[in-house]
Short mmCIF file of C-alpha atoms and ligand atoms in Angstrom, two decimals:
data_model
loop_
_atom_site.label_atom_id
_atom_site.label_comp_id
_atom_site.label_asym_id
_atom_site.label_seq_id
_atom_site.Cartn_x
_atom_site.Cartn_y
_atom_site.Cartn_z
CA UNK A 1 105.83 116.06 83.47
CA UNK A 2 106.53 113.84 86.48
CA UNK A 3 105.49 109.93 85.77
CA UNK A 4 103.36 108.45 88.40
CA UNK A 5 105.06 105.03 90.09
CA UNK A 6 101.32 103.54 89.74
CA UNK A 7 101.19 103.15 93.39
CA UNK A 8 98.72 104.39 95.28
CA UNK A 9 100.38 105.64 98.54
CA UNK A 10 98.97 106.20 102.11
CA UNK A 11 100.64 107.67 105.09
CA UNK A 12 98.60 106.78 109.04
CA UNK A 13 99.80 109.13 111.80
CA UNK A 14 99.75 106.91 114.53
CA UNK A 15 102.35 108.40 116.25
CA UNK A 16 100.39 110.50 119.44
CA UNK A 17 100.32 109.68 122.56
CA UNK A 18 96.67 109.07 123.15
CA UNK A 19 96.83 110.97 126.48
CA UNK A 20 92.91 111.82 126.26
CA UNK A 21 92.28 108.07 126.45
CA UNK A 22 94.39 107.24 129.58
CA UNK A 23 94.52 104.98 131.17
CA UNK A 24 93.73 102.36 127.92
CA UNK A 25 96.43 103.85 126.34
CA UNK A 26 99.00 103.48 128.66
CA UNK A 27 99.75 99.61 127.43
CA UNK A 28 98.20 99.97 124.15
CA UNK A 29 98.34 103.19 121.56
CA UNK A 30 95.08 105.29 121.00
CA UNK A 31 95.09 103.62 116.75
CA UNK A 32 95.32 100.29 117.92
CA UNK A 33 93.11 99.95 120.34
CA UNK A 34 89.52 97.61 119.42
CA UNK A 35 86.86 99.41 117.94
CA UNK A 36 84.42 96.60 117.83
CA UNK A 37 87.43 94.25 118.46
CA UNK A 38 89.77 95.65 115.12
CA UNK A 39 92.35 98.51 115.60
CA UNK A 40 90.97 101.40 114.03
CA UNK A 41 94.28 101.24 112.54
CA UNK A 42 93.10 97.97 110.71
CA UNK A 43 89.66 99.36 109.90
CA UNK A 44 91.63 102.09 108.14
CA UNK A 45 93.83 100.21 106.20
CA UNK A 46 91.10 98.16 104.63
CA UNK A 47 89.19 101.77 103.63
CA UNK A 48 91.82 102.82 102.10
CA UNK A 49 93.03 99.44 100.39
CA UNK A 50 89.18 99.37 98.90
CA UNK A 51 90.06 102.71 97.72
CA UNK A 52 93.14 101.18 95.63
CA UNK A 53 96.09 102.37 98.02
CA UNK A 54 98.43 99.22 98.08
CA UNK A 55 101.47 100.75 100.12
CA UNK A 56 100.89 102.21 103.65
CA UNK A 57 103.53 103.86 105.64
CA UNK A 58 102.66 103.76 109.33
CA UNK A 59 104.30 107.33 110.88
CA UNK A 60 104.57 105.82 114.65
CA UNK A 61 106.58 107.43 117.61
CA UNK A 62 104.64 106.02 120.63
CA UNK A 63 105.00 102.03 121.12
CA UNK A 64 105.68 101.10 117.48
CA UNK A 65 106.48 97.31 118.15
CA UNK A 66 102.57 97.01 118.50
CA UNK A 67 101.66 97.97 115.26
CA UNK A 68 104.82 95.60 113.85
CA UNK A 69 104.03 92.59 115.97
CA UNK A 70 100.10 93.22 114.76
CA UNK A 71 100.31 94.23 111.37
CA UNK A 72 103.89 92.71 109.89
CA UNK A 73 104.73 93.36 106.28
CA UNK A 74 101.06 93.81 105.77
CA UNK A 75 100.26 91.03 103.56
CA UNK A 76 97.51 89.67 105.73
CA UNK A 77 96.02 92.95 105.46
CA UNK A 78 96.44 93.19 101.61
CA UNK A 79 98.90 96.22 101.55
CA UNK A 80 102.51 96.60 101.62
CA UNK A 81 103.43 98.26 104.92
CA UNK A 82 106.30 100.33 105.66
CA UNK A 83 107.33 101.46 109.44
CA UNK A 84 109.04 104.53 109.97
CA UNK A 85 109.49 105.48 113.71
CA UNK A 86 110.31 109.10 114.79
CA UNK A 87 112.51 109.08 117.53
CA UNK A 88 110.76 111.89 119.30
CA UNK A 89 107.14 113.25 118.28
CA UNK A 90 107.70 115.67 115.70
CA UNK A 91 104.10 116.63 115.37
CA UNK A 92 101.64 115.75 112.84
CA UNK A 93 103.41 117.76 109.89
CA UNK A 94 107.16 116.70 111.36
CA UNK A 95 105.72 113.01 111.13
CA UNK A 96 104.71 113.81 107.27
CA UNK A 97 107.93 115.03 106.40
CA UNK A 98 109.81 112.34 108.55
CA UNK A 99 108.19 109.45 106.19
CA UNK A 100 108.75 111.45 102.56
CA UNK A 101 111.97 109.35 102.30
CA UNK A 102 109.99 105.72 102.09
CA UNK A 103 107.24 107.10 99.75
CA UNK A 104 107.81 106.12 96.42
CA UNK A 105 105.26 108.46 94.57
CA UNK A 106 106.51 110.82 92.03
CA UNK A 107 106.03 115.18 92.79
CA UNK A 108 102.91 115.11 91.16
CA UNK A 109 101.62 112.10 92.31
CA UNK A 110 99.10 112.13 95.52
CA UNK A 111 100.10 111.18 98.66
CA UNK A 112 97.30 110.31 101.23
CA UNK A 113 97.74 111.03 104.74
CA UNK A 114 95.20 109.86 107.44
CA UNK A 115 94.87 110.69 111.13
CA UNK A 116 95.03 107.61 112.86
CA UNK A 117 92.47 107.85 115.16
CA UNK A 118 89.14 108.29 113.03
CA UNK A 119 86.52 106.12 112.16
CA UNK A 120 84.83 107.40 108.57
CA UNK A 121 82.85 105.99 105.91
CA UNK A 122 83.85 109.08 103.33
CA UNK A 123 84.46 108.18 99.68
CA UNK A 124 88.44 107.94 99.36
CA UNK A 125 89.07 107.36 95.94
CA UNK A 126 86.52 109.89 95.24
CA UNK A 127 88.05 112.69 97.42
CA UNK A 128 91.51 111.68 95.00
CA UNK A 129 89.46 111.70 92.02
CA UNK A 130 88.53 115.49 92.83
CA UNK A 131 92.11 116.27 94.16
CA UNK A 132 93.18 115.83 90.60
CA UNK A 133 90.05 117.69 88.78
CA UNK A 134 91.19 120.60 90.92
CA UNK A 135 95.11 120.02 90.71
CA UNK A 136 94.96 120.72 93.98
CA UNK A 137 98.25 120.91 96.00
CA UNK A 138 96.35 119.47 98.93
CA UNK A 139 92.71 118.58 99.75
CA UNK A 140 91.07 118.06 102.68
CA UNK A 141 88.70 115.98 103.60
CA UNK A 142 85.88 117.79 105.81
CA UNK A 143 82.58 117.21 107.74
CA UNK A 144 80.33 118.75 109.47
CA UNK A 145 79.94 118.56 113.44
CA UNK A 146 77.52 119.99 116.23
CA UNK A 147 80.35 121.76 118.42
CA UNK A 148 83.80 122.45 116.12
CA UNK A 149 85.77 124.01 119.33
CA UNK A 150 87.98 120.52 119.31
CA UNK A 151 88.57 120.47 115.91
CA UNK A 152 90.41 122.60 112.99
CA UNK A 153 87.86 125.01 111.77
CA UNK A 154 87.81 124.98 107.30
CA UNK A 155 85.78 127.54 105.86
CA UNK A 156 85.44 127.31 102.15
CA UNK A 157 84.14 129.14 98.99
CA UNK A 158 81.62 128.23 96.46
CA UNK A 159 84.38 126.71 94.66
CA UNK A 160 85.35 124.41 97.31
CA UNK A 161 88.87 126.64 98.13
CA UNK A 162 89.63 126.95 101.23
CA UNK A 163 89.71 130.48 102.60
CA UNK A 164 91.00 129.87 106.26
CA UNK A 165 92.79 127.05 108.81
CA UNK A 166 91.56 127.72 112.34
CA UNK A 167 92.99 124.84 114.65
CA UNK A 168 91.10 124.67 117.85
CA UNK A 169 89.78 128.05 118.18
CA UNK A 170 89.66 129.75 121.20
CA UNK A 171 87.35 132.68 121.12
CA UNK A 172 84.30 132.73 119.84
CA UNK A 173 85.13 135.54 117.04
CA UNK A 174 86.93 132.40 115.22
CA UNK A 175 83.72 129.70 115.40
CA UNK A 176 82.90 131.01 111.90
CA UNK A 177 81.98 127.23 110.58
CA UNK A 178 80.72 124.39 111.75
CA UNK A 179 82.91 122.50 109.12
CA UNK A 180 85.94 120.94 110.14
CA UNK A 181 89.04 119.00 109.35
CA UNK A 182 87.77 115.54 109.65
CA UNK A 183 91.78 113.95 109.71
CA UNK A 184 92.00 112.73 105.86
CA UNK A 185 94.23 114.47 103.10
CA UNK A 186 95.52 114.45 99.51
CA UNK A 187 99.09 115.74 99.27
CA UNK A 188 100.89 116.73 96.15
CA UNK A 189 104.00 114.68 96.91
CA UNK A 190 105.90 117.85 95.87
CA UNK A 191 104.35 119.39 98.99
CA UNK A 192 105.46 116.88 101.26
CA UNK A 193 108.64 117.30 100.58
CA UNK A 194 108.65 121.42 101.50
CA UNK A 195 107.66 120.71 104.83
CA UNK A 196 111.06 121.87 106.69
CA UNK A 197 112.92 119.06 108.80
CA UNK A 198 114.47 118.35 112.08
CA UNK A 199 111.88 119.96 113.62
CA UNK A 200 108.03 120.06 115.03
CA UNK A 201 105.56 121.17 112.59
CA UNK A 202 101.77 120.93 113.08
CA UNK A 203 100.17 120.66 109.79
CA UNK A 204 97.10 122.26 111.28
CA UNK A 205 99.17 125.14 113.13
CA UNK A 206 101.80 125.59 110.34
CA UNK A 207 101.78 124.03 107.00
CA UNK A 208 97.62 124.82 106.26
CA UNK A 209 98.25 128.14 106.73
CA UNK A 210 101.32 128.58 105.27
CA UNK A 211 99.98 127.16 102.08
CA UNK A 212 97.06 129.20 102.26
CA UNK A 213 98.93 132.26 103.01
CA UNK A 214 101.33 131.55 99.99
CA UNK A 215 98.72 131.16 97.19
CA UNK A 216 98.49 127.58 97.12
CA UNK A 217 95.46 125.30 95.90
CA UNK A 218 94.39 124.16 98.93
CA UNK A 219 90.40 122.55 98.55
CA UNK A 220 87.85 120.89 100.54
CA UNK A 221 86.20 117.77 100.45
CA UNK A 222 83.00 117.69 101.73
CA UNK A 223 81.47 114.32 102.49
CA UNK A 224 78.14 114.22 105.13
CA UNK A 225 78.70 110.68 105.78
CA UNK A 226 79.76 108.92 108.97
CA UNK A 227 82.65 110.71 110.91
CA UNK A 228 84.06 110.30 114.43
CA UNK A 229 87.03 111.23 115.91
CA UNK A 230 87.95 108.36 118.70
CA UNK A 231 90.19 110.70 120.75
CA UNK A 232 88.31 110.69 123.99
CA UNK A 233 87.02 107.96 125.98
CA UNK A 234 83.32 108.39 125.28
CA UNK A 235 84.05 108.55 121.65
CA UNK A 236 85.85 105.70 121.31
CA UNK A 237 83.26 103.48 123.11
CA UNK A 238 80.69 105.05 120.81
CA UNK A 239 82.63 103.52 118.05
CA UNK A 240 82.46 100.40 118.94
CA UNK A 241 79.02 100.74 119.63
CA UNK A 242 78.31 102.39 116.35
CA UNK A 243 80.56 99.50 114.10
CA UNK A 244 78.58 96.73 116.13
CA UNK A 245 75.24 98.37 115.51
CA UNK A 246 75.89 99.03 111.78
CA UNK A 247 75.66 102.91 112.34
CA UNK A 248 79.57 103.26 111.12
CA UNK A 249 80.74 101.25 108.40
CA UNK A 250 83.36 98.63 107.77
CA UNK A 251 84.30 96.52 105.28
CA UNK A 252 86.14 94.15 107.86
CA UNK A 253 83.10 93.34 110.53
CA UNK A 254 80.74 90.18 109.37
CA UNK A 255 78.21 93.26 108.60
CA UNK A 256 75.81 94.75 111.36
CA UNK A 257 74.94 92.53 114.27
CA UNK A 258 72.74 94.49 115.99
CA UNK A 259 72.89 94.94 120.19
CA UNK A 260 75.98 93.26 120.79
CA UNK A 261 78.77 90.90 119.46
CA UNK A 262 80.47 88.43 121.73
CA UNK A 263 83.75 86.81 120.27
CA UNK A 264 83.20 83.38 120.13
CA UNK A 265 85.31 81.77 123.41
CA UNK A 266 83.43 84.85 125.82
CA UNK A 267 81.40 83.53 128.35
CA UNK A 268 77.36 85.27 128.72
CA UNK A 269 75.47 84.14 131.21
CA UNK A 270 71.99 82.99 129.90
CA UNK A 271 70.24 85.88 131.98
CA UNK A 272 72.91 88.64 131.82
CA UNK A 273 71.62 91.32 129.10
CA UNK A 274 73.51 92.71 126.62
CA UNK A 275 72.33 95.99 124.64
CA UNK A 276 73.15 99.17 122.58
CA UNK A 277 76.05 97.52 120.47
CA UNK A 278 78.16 96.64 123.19
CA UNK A 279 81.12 94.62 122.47
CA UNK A 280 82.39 91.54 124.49
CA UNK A 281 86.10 90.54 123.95
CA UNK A 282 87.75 87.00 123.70
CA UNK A 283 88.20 85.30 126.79
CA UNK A 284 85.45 87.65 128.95
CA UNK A 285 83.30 87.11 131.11
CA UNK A 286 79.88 88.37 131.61
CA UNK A 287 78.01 86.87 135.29
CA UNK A 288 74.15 86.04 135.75
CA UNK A 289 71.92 89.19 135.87
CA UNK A 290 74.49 91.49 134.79
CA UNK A 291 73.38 94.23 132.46
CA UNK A 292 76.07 95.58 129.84
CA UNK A 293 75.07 98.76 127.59
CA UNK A 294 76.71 100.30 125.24
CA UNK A 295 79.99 99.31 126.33
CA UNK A 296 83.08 97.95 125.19
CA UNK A 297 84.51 94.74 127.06
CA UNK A 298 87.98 93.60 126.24
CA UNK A 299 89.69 90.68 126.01
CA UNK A 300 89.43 88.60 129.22
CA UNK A 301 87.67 91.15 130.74
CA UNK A 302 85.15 90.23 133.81
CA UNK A 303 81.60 91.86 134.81
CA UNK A 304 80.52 89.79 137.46
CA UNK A 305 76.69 88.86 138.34
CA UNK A 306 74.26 91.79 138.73
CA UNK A 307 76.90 94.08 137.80
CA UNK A 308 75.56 97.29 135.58
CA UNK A 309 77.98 98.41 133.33
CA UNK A 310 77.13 101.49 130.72
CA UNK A 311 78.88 103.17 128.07
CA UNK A 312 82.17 102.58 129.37
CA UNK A 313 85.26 100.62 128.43
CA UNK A 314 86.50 97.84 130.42
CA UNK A 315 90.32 96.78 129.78
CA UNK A 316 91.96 93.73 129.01
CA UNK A 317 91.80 91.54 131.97
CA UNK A 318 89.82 94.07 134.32
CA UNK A 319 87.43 93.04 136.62
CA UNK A 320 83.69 94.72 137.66
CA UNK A 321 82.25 92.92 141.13
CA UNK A 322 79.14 91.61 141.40
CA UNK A 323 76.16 94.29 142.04
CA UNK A 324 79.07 97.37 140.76
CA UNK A 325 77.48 100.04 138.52
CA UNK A 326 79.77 101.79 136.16
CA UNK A 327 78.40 104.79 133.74
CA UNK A 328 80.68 106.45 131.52
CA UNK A 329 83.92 105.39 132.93
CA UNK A 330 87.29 103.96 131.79
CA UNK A 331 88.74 100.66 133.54
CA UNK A 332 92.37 99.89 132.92
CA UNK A 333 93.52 96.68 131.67
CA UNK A 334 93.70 94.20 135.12
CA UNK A 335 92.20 96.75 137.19
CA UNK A 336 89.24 95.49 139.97
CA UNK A 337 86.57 97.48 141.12
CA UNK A 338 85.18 95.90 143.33
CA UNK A 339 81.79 94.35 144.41
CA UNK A 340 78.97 96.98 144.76
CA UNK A 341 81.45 100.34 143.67
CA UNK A 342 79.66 103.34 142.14
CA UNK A 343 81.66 105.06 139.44
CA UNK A 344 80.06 107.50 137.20
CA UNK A 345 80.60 110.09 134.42
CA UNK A 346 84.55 110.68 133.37
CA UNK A 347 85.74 108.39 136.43
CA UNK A 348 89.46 106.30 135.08
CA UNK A 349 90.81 103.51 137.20
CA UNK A 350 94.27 103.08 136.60
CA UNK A 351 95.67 99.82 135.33
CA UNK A 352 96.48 97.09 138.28
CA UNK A 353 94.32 99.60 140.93
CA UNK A 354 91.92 97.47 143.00
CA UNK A 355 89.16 99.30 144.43
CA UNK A 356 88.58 97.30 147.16
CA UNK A 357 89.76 94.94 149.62
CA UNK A 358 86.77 92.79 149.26
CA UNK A 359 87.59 93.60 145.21
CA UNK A 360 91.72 92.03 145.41
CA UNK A 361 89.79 89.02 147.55
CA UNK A 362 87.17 88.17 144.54
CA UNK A 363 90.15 88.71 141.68
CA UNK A 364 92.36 85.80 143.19
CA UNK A 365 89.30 83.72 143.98
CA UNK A 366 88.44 83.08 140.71
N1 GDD B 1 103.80 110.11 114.07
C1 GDD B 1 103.19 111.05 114.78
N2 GDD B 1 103.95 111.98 115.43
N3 GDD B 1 101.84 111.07 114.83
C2 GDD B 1 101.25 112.04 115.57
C3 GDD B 1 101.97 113.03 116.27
C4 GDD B 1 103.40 112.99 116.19
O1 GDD B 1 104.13 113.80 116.77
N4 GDD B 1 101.09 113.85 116.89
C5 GDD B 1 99.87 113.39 116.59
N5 GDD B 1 99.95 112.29 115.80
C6 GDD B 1 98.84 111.50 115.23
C7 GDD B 1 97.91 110.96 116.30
O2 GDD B 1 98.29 109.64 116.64
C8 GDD B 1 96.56 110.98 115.60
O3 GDD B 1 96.32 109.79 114.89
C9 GDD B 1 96.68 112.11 114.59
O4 GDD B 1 98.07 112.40 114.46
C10 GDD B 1 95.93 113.39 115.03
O5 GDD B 1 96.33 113.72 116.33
P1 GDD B 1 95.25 113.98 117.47
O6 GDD B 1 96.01 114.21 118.72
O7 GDD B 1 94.23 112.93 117.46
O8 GDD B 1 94.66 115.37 117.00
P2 GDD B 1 93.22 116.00 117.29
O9 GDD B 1 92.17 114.97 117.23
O10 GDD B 1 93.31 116.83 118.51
O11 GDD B 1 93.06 117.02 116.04
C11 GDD B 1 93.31 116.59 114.72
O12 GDD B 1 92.23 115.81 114.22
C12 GDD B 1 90.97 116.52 114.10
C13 GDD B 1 89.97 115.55 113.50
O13 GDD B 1 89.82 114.44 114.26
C14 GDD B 1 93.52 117.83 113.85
O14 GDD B 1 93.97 117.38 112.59
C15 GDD B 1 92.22 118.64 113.71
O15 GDD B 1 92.41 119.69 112.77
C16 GDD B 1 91.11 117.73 113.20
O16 GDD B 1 89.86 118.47 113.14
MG1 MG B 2 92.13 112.89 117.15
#
């Protein structure tokens, strides 16, 4: 019998490249950018330190120095943080097996590993307490969603085994679920360590069904509660929206505030309206008459008078003109688009792009 160190471990992928959520993630990586003004990789390190994890490896490959230069040794956050950097991506089961050398959990002892990109409310220290009912070699944390096509398809047994690992499907023979991998997992540390080096692996693609294949206790987790994977633009704005609102849960946020939350130091106009849990950064800006729903405005961010801005993310430093109207669109950080612009449904502005003449006049005027 292997003797537990007493430490309850957790590994965050943080390592991808966040290409879904260009162009914010071209200066900033997809875990750290502000769901209702906190990484989500913050938000997730307080779940889990609720949940009695007090050591946190962070598996990063793209811009690590942000997560150092936010997060340190972790004491401000509670935890004891540990950085381990792959040199190149080695994919989400490559990242696991990268960081097995700073874990200091025994072979029997569970390891939890966390996508870095979702935003849950799902009982942690209950989905461990189960993991060891079961001795499990891994469990999985799963939820149910409307469309699973982006997501790793789990069916399971009455038991709670799992019978298949279907990442992404493709045809519509393998939609047989609508439950899916919702990005949280107990590893036997044992397991971990089998995951072959020096190499890719997906744990989706590979290790899942590998286990699976070889006989392994592999269970699910099912937890109805609030789930949402922040991997695309829209998604991640609905965070925000959803944390401000009190929809998703944190244990970080003041509690819910209700149609928006302006960091004290942003500037409202009296008769600009803001709704639908939208978010206004330090340092931003919000004109007379302009309308703001549902949206996410970050630090020093600008929406000038009688601009209408909805459900879309405006980066740090980025500026709307007066009478724009944005829906569903990404602005890079310092971007302009400028007075009176339409942009609607999926349009991205790249960082530094002015839309306008009349738009690179109004940025230096102010
Ligand atoms: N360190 C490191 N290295 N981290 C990585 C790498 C890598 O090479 N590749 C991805 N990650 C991290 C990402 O930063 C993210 O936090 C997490 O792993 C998952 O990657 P995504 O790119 O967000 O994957 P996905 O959303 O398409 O699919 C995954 O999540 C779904 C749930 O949200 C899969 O696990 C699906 O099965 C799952 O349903
Ligand atoms: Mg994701």
């Amino acid at each position: 019998m292997c003797h537990s160190v007493g430490v309850l471990e957790a590994v965050l992928l943080v390592g991808g490249q966040g290409t879904r959520l260009r162009p914010l993630t071209v200066t900033t990586p997809k875990p750290m950018l502000p769901v209702a003004g906190v990484p989500c990789t913050e938000h997730q390190i307080a779940r889990a330190r609720d949940a009695g994890v007090s050591r946190v490896v962070l598996g990063t490959s793209y811009k690590p120095e942000v997560f150092l230069e936010h997060f340190g040794d972790g004491s401000r956050f509670g935890v004891e943080l540990v950085y381990v950097t792959e040199d190149v991506p080695m994919g989400t089961g490559g990242a696991i097996r990268h960081v097995a050398d700073h874990l200091l959990s025994g072979p029997d002892d569970p390891v939890l590993v966390f996508n870095g990109d979702i935003l849950s409310g799902h009982d942690i220290a209950g989905q461990v307490r189960r993991w060891r009912e079961d001795t499990a070699d891994v469990s999985l944390y799963l939820t149910r969603v409307e469309d699973p096509r982006a997501y790793g398809l789990v069916p399971t047994d009455t038991e709670g085994r799992v019978l298949q690992f279907l990442e992404k499907p493709s045809t519509p023979e393998e939609i047989v679920t609508d439950q899916v991998n919702a990005g949280c997992y107990v590893f036997r540390r044992r397991v971990i360590d089998a995951i072959p080096t020096g190499r890719p692996v997906s744990v989706e693609r590979e290790t899942f069904p590998g286990l699976l294949a070889a006989g392994s206790v592999v269970t699910g987790f099912v937890d109805e509660g609030y789930w949402l994977d922040l991997g695309r633009p829209l998604d991640f704005v609905q965070g925000s929206r959803d944390l401000v609102t009190g929809r998703a849960p944190s244990s970080i946020l003041p509690g819910p505030v209700g149609e928006a939350m302006v960091v004290p130091g942003a500037e409202v106009a009296q008769t600009a309206v803001l709704s639908g849990g939208t978010f206004v950064g330090a340092g931003a800006t919000v004109g007379p008459d302009a309308v703001v729903e549902g949206s996410v405005l970050f630090d020093g961010a600008m929406v000038a008078a009688g601009a209408h801005v909805r459900d879309s993310a405006i980066g740090y430093g980025a500026i709307v003109g007066s009478g724009a109207f944005l829906d569903g669109v990404v602005v890079g950080d310092r971007a302009v688009v400028g007075p009176g612009n339409e942009l609607v449904h999926g349009a991205r502005v790249w960082p530094g792009v002015a839309l306008s003449e009349t738009s690179i006049r109004f940025s230096s005027d102010r």
